[in-house]
Amino acid sequence: MLYLIGLGLGDPKDVTVKGLEIIRKAKRIYLESYTSLLSVGKEKLEEFYEREIIIADREMVEQDSDSILQDAAKEDVAFLVVGDPFGATTHTDMILRAFQKGIPYKVVHNASIMNAIGCCGLQLYRFGETISIVFWTEDWKPDSFYDKIKTNKSHGLHTLCLLDIKVKEQSVENLIKGKKIYEPPRFMTVSCAAQQLMEIIEKKQSQGDNDLAYSEDTVCVGLSKIGSDDQKIVAAPLRRMTMLDLGSPLHSLIICGGLHPIEKEMLQMFAEDSGCLFPSAEEAT
């Protein structure tokens, strides 16, 4: 059996009882290590699970999945995923590959950023399509997600922005030369994402577009290390988000749509400056 097991968002103890029982009995255990990361390292997981773990990086999962699935029809293989197993399409692909090989599978779900994001007080059913924001380079600044933000906003819905993670990435030069030299890990911060979002609307305005999806005054929520004991949640206008330091990764950002009175009241709890979050006390209630 191939087991896809969600680990949750915080420390090793966030795994479910069902997941832990499977992990301790499995023949081989893999930890997917590039779509998201736990706040603790592989060693802490091994200590708690009392089992050896094999790191499955992007190259292994996408190009050498056969090694993970090897003998899975005859023995139990556990594939561990931070958050929930269906938080990334890569894991759906793993299931399809197993199905094609006649390997049975089971999924053990857990919390992910997609539902834990409700901790900031915004109601989950009021979120629209989720977007991903990637690191820009000097000559590559994709902004195709802007239209999704605009569609969400037109329906009064919030937009969850998943921020870029660069783990075991190669430079263009080393990629061309075929050198297995990897860049240091990089994790997008809330302030970096906010700066890129600001640059997008500045470009739109310079092109004469006055019907913007958001403005520098749009209320946003920055979050870091959700699910851990030292998680941070800050609500502020987008312009202020460009200057905030929410500490160590992982970060997420929410662009607020229409706000229910209870959502406004909750956001005041996390306001960096309640005086600038909403124009007046009456509006906040």
Tab-separated table of C-alpha atoms in Angstrom:
chain	number	residue	atom	x	y	z
A	1	MET	CA	0.000	0.000	0.000
A	2	LEU	CA	1.087	3.558	-0.734
A	3	TYR	CA	0.084	5.875	2.081
A	4	LEU	CA	-0.002	9.640	1.587
A	5	ILE	CA	0.075	11.146	5.061
A	6	GLY	CA	-0.503	14.792	5.957
A	7	LEU	CA	1.731	16.098	8.740
A	8	GLY	CA	-0.086	19.325	9.558
A	9	LEU	CA	1.675	22.663	9.870
A	10	GLY	CA	3.588	22.820	13.134
A	11	ASP	CA	5.778	20.322	14.936
A	12	PRO	CA	6.074	16.508	14.677
A	13	LYS	CA	3.185	15.994	17.122
A	14	ASP	CA	0.701	17.453	14.634
A	15	VAL	CA	0.563	14.133	12.775
A	16	THR	CA	-2.696	12.242	13.409
A	17	VAL	CA	-2.754	9.091	15.524
A	18	LYS	CA	-3.720	7.120	12.397
A	19	GLY	CA	-0.813	8.626	10.458
A	20	LEU	CA	1.688	7.916	13.224
A	21	GLU	CA	0.619	4.265	13.457
A	22	ILE	CA	1.164	3.825	9.713
A	23	ILE	CA	4.543	5.599	9.777
A	24	ARG	CA	5.866	3.348	12.539
A	25	LYS	CA	4.877	0.214	10.618
A	26	ALA	CA	5.841	1.235	7.056
A	27	LYS	CA	8.773	-0.391	5.274
A	28	ARG	CA	10.001	2.899	3.793
A	29	ILE	CA	9.159	6.501	4.681
A	30	TYR	CA	9.638	9.496	2.382
A	31	LEU	CA	9.283	13.190	3.286
A	32	GLU	CA	8.321	15.493	0.427
A	33	SER	CA	10.499	18.538	0.935
A	34	TYR	CA	9.804	21.213	-1.654
A	35	THR	CA	6.120	22.254	-1.858
A	36	SER	CA	6.221	23.262	1.824
A	37	LEU	CA	8.374	22.875	4.924
A	38	LEU	CA	7.829	22.071	8.579
A	39	SER	CA	9.250	24.366	11.236
A	40	VAL	CA	11.467	21.483	12.391
A	41	GLY	CA	14.034	19.413	10.563
A	42	LYS	CA	14.129	15.786	9.459
A	43	GLU	CA	16.032	14.779	12.608
A	44	LYS	CA	13.197	15.927	14.896
A	45	LEU	CA	10.698	13.917	12.866
A	46	GLU	CA	12.889	10.808	13.025
A	47	GLU	CA	13.267	11.214	16.768
A	48	PHE	CA	9.507	11.424	17.319
A	49	TYR	CA	8.503	8.783	14.763
A	50	GLU	CA	11.363	6.476	15.805
A	51	ARG	CA	11.971	5.731	12.139
A	52	GLU	CA	14.483	6.684	9.451
A	53	ILE	CA	13.142	9.105	6.843
A	54	ILE	CA	14.228	9.527	3.212
A	55	ILE	CA	14.079	13.088	1.864
A	56	ALA	CA	12.142	13.275	-1.406
A	57	ASP	CA	13.130	16.460	-3.222
A	58	ARG	CA	11.525	17.834	-6.378
A	59	GLU	CA	13.872	15.895	-8.648
A	60	MET	CA	12.990	12.574	-7.001
A	61	VAL	CA	9.223	13.182	-6.877
A	62	GLU	CA	8.851	14.511	-10.413
A	63	GLN	CA	11.517	12.514	-12.257
A	64	ASP	CA	12.139	9.391	-10.208
A	65	SER	CA	8.784	8.546	-8.632
A	66	ASP	CA	9.309	4.903	-9.638
A	67	SER	CA	11.912	4.583	-6.878
A	68	ILE	CA	9.293	5.692	-4.326
A	69	LEU	CA	6.655	3.327	-5.707
A	70	GLN	CA	9.047	0.383	-6.021
A	71	ASP	CA	7.587	-2.701	-4.295
A	72	ALA	CA	4.702	-0.628	-2.897
A	73	ALA	CA	2.300	-3.308	-4.148
A	74	LYS	CA	3.988	-5.788	-1.769
A	75	GLU	CA	4.962	-3.594	1.189
A	76	ASP	CA	3.790	-0.414	2.893
A	77	VAL	CA	5.391	2.841	1.735
A	78	ALA	CA	4.592	6.120	3.520
A	79	PHE	CA	4.858	9.419	1.641
A	80	LEU	CA	4.751	12.306	4.112
A	81	VAL	CA	3.477	15.732	3.076
A	82	VAL	CA	3.528	18.959	5.099
A	83	GLY	CA	-0.061	20.146	5.530
A	84	ASP	CA	-2.553	17.966	3.656
A	85	PRO	CA	-1.590	15.519	0.876
A	86	PHE	CA	-3.799	17.303	-1.644
A	87	GLY	CA	-2.297	20.744	-1.027
A	88	ALA	CA	-0.253	20.391	-4.233
A	89	THR	CA	-1.045	18.837	-7.625
A	90	THR	CA	2.252	16.913	-7.462
A	91	HIS	CA	0.679	14.541	-4.982
A	92	THR	CA	-2.312	13.897	-7.213
A	93	ASP	CA	0.200	12.888	-9.868
A	94	MET	CA	1.755	10.420	-7.415
A	95	ILE	CA	-1.643	8.770	-6.937
A	96	LEU	CA	-2.189	8.537	-10.693
A	97	ARG	CA	1.184	6.871	-11.133
A	98	ALA	CA	0.361	4.382	-8.375
A	99	PHE	CA	-3.037	3.636	-9.954
A	100	GLN	CA	-1.403	2.984	-13.330
A	101	LYS	CA	0.927	0.478	-11.692
A	102	GLY	CA	-1.898	-1.278	-9.859
A	103	ILE	CA	-0.662	-0.085	-6.462
A	104	PRO	CA	-3.421	0.526	-3.879
A	105	TYR	CA	-3.269	3.756	-1.900
A	106	LYS	CA	-4.809	5.463	1.109
A	107	VAL	CA	-4.771	9.104	2.203
A	108	VAL	CA	-4.532	10.369	5.783
A	109	HIS	CA	-5.639	14.008	5.858
A	110	ASN	CA	-4.453	16.812	8.112
A	111	ALA	CA	-4.638	20.591	8.508
A	112	SER	CA	-3.187	22.759	5.729
A	113	ILE	CA	-2.752	26.474	5.152
A	114	MET	CA	-5.955	26.318	3.080
A	115	ASN	CA	-8.088	25.837	6.180
A	116	ALA	CA	-5.784	26.979	9.002
A	117	ILE	CA	-5.845	30.453	7.424
A	118	GLY	CA	-9.179	30.945	9.206
A	119	CYS	CA	-7.195	31.677	12.397
A	120	CYS	CA	-7.009	35.334	11.352
A	121	GLY	CA	-10.778	35.697	11.661
A	122	LEU	CA	-11.691	35.760	7.983
A	123	GLN	CA	-14.434	33.261	7.195
A	124	LEU	CA	-13.290	30.401	4.960
A	125	TYR	CA	-16.377	30.378	2.765
A	126	ARG	CA	-15.667	34.013	1.851
A	127	PHE	CA	-12.383	33.145	0.072
A	128	GLY	CA	-12.148	33.033	-3.718
A	129	GLU	CA	-9.502	31.389	-5.890
A	130	THR	CA	-6.089	30.993	-4.269
A	131	ILE	CA	-3.072	32.401	-6.119
A	132	SER	CA	0.695	31.870	-5.984
A	133	ILE	CA	3.193	34.745	-6.050
A	134	VAL	CA	6.693	33.906	-7.275
A	135	PHE	CA	9.974	35.746	-6.847
A	136	TRP	CA	10.512	38.286	-9.614
A	137	THR	CA	13.802	38.725	-11.406
A	138	GLU	CA	15.121	41.760	-13.235
A	139	ASP	CA	13.654	40.613	-16.564
A	140	TRP	CA	10.844	38.268	-15.453
A	141	LYS	CA	7.913	39.751	-13.531
A	142	PRO	CA	4.819	37.562	-14.016
A	143	ASP	CA	1.530	39.069	-12.872
A	144	SER	CA	-1.091	36.878	-14.553
A	145	PHE	CA	-2.626	36.194	-11.121
A	146	TYR	CA	-3.795	39.835	-10.970
A	147	ASP	CA	-6.957	39.000	-12.926
A	148	LYS	CA	-7.842	36.316	-10.379
A	149	ILE	CA	-7.519	38.841	-7.551
A	150	LYS	CA	-9.768	41.196	-9.508
A	151	THR	CA	-12.385	38.486	-10.070
A	152	ASN	CA	-12.352	37.577	-6.386
A	153	LYS	CA	-12.665	41.234	-5.435
A	154	SER	CA	-15.629	41.757	-7.799
A	155	HIS	CA	-17.468	39.041	-5.876
A	156	GLY	CA	-16.463	40.458	-2.508
A	157	LEU	CA	-14.146	37.511	-1.831
A	158	HIS	CA	-10.767	37.366	-0.117
A	159	THR	CA	-7.634	36.139	-1.938
A	160	LEU	CA	-5.139	33.839	-0.258
A	161	CYS	CA	-1.656	34.341	-1.697
A	162	LEU	CA	0.765	31.437	-1.342
A	163	LEU	CA	4.307	32.779	-1.389
A	164	ASP	CA	7.257	31.345	-3.285
A	165	ILE	CA	9.662	28.788	-1.837
A	166	LYS	CA	13.005	28.161	-3.525
A	167	VAL	CA	14.605	24.950	-2.254
A	168	LYS	CA	17.348	23.094	-4.115
A	169	GLU	CA	17.121	25.438	-7.123
A	170	GLN	CA	19.882	25.785	-9.712
A	171	SER	CA	21.070	29.009	-11.289
A	172	VAL	CA	20.521	29.341	-15.044
A	173	GLU	CA	24.292	29.126	-15.573
A	174	ASN	CA	24.672	25.879	-13.608
A	175	LEU	CA	21.540	24.459	-15.216
A	176	ILE	CA	22.939	25.083	-18.714
A	177	LYS	CA	26.308	23.605	-17.753
A	178	GLY	CA	24.641	20.592	-16.124
A	179	LYS	CA	26.320	21.272	-12.795
A	180	LYS	CA	24.534	19.883	-9.733
A	181	ILE	CA	25.196	23.056	-7.752
A	182	TYR	CA	22.206	24.443	-5.868
A	183	GLU	CA	21.361	27.939	-4.690
A	184	PRO	CA	20.765	28.635	-0.966
A	185	PRO	CA	17.092	28.224	0.079
A	186	ARG	CA	14.921	31.333	-0.282
A	187	PHE	CA	11.487	31.983	1.182
A	188	MET	CA	9.312	34.882	0.072
A	189	THR	CA	8.273	37.228	2.864
A	190	VAL	CA	5.003	39.105	3.241
A	191	SER	CA	6.830	42.405	2.649
A	192	CYS	CA	8.394	41.136	-0.605
A	193	ALA	CA	5.005	39.945	-1.889
A	194	ALA	CA	3.391	43.251	-0.921
A	195	GLN	CA	6.108	45.212	-2.750
A	196	GLN	CA	5.480	43.213	-5.918
A	197	LEU	CA	1.715	43.713	-5.582
A	198	MET	CA	2.279	47.454	-5.214
A	199	GLU	CA	4.439	47.508	-8.333
A	200	ILE	CA	1.668	45.797	-10.308
A	201	ILE	CA	-0.958	48.435	-9.505
A	202	GLU	CA	1.545	51.225	-10.131
A	203	LYS	CA	2.113	49.773	-13.607
A	204	LYS	CA	-1.642	49.441	-14.179
A	205	GLN	CA	-2.177	53.066	-13.176
A	206	SER	CA	0.603	54.260	-15.494
A	207	GLN	CA	-1.240	52.479	-18.309
A	208	GLY	CA	-4.413	54.411	-17.529
A	209	ASP	CA	-6.235	51.641	-15.676
A	210	ASN	CA	-8.223	53.186	-12.830
A	211	ASP	CA	-10.429	50.156	-12.149
A	212	LEU	CA	-7.907	48.377	-9.952
A	213	ALA	CA	-8.342	45.060	-8.141
A	214	TYR	CA	-6.896	46.605	-4.977
A	215	SER	CA	-5.127	49.756	-3.812
A	216	GLU	CA	-2.378	50.675	-1.392
A	217	ASP	CA	-5.110	51.135	1.219
A	218	THR	CA	-6.650	47.675	0.778
A	219	VAL	CA	-6.670	45.812	4.074
A	220	CYS	CA	-4.391	42.758	3.968
A	221	VAL	CA	-3.381	40.106	6.471
A	222	GLY	CA	0.171	38.852	6.811
A	223	LEU	CA	0.799	35.514	8.489
A	224	SER	CA	3.920	33.599	9.438
A	225	LYS	CA	4.559	30.105	10.829
A	226	ILE	CA	0.873	29.287	11.096
A	227	GLY	CA	0.338	26.225	13.264
A	228	SER	CA	3.422	26.823	15.405
A	229	ASP	CA	3.547	28.235	18.920
A	230	ASP	CA	5.154	31.452	17.700
A	231	GLN	CA	2.886	32.160	14.725
A	232	LYS	CA	2.309	35.808	13.824
A	233	ILE	CA	-0.761	37.486	12.343
A	234	VAL	CA	-0.809	41.159	11.374
A	235	ALA	CA	-3.580	43.109	9.631
A	236	ALA	CA	-2.603	46.335	7.850
A	237	PRO	CA	-3.095	48.265	4.609
A	238	LEU	CA	-1.056	46.925	1.693
A	239	ARG	CA	1.324	49.907	1.793
A	240	ARG	CA	2.244	49.071	5.398
A	241	MET	CA	2.712	45.391	4.565
A	242	THR	CA	5.691	46.360	2.397
A	243	MET	CA	7.538	47.429	5.541
A	244	LEU	CA	6.601	44.725	8.033
A	245	ASP	CA	8.945	42.016	9.269
A	246	LEU	CA	7.024	38.909	10.306
A	247	GLY	CA	10.120	36.919	11.120
A	248	SER	CA	11.089	33.464	9.928
A	249	PRO	CA	9.199	31.512	7.230
A	250	LEU	CA	6.798	30.292	6.059
A	251	HIS	CA	4.734	33.393	5.200
A	252	SER	CA	1.296	33.829	3.619
A	253	LEU	CA	-0.640	36.930	2.595
A	254	ILE	CA	-4.360	37.614	2.293
A	255	ILE	CA	-5.853	40.423	0.205
A	256	CYS	CA	-9.199	41.160	1.816
A	257	GLY	CA	-12.407	41.487	-0.190
A	258	GLY	CA	-15.685	42.607	1.306
A	259	LEU	CA	-15.571	42.369	5.087
A	260	HIS	CA	-18.365	41.132	7.339
A	261	PRO	CA	-18.703	43.114	10.605
A	262	ILE	CA	-17.465	40.107	12.609
A	263	GLU	CA	-14.450	39.790	10.286
A	264	LYS	CA	-13.637	43.469	10.873
A	265	GLU	CA	-13.887	43.005	14.597
A	266	MET	CA	-11.541	40.019	14.436
A	267	LEU	CA	-9.020	41.862	12.236
A	268	GLN	CA	-8.879	44.686	14.785
A	269	MET	CA	-7.356	42.131	17.182
A	270	PHE	CA	-4.430	41.742	14.783
A	271	ALA	CA	-4.201	45.335	13.538
A	272	GLU	CA	-0.704	46.744	13.382
A	273	ASP	CA	-2.284	50.184	13.845
A	274	SER	CA	-6.031	50.132	14.482
A	275	GLY	CA	-6.222	53.812	13.633
A	276	CYS	CA	-5.306	53.167	9.982
A	277	LEU	CA	-6.873	49.728	9.497
A	278	PHE	CA	-10.408	51.146	9.267
A	279	PRO	CA	-11.352	54.808	8.876
A	280	SER	CA	-13.528	54.913	11.982
A	281	ALA	CA	-14.552	52.926	15.034
A	282	GLU	CA	-18.109	52.772	13.712
A	283	GLU	CA	-16.971	51.023	10.505
A	284	ALA	CA	-14.881	48.539	12.458
A	285	THR	CA	-17.989	47.344	14.315
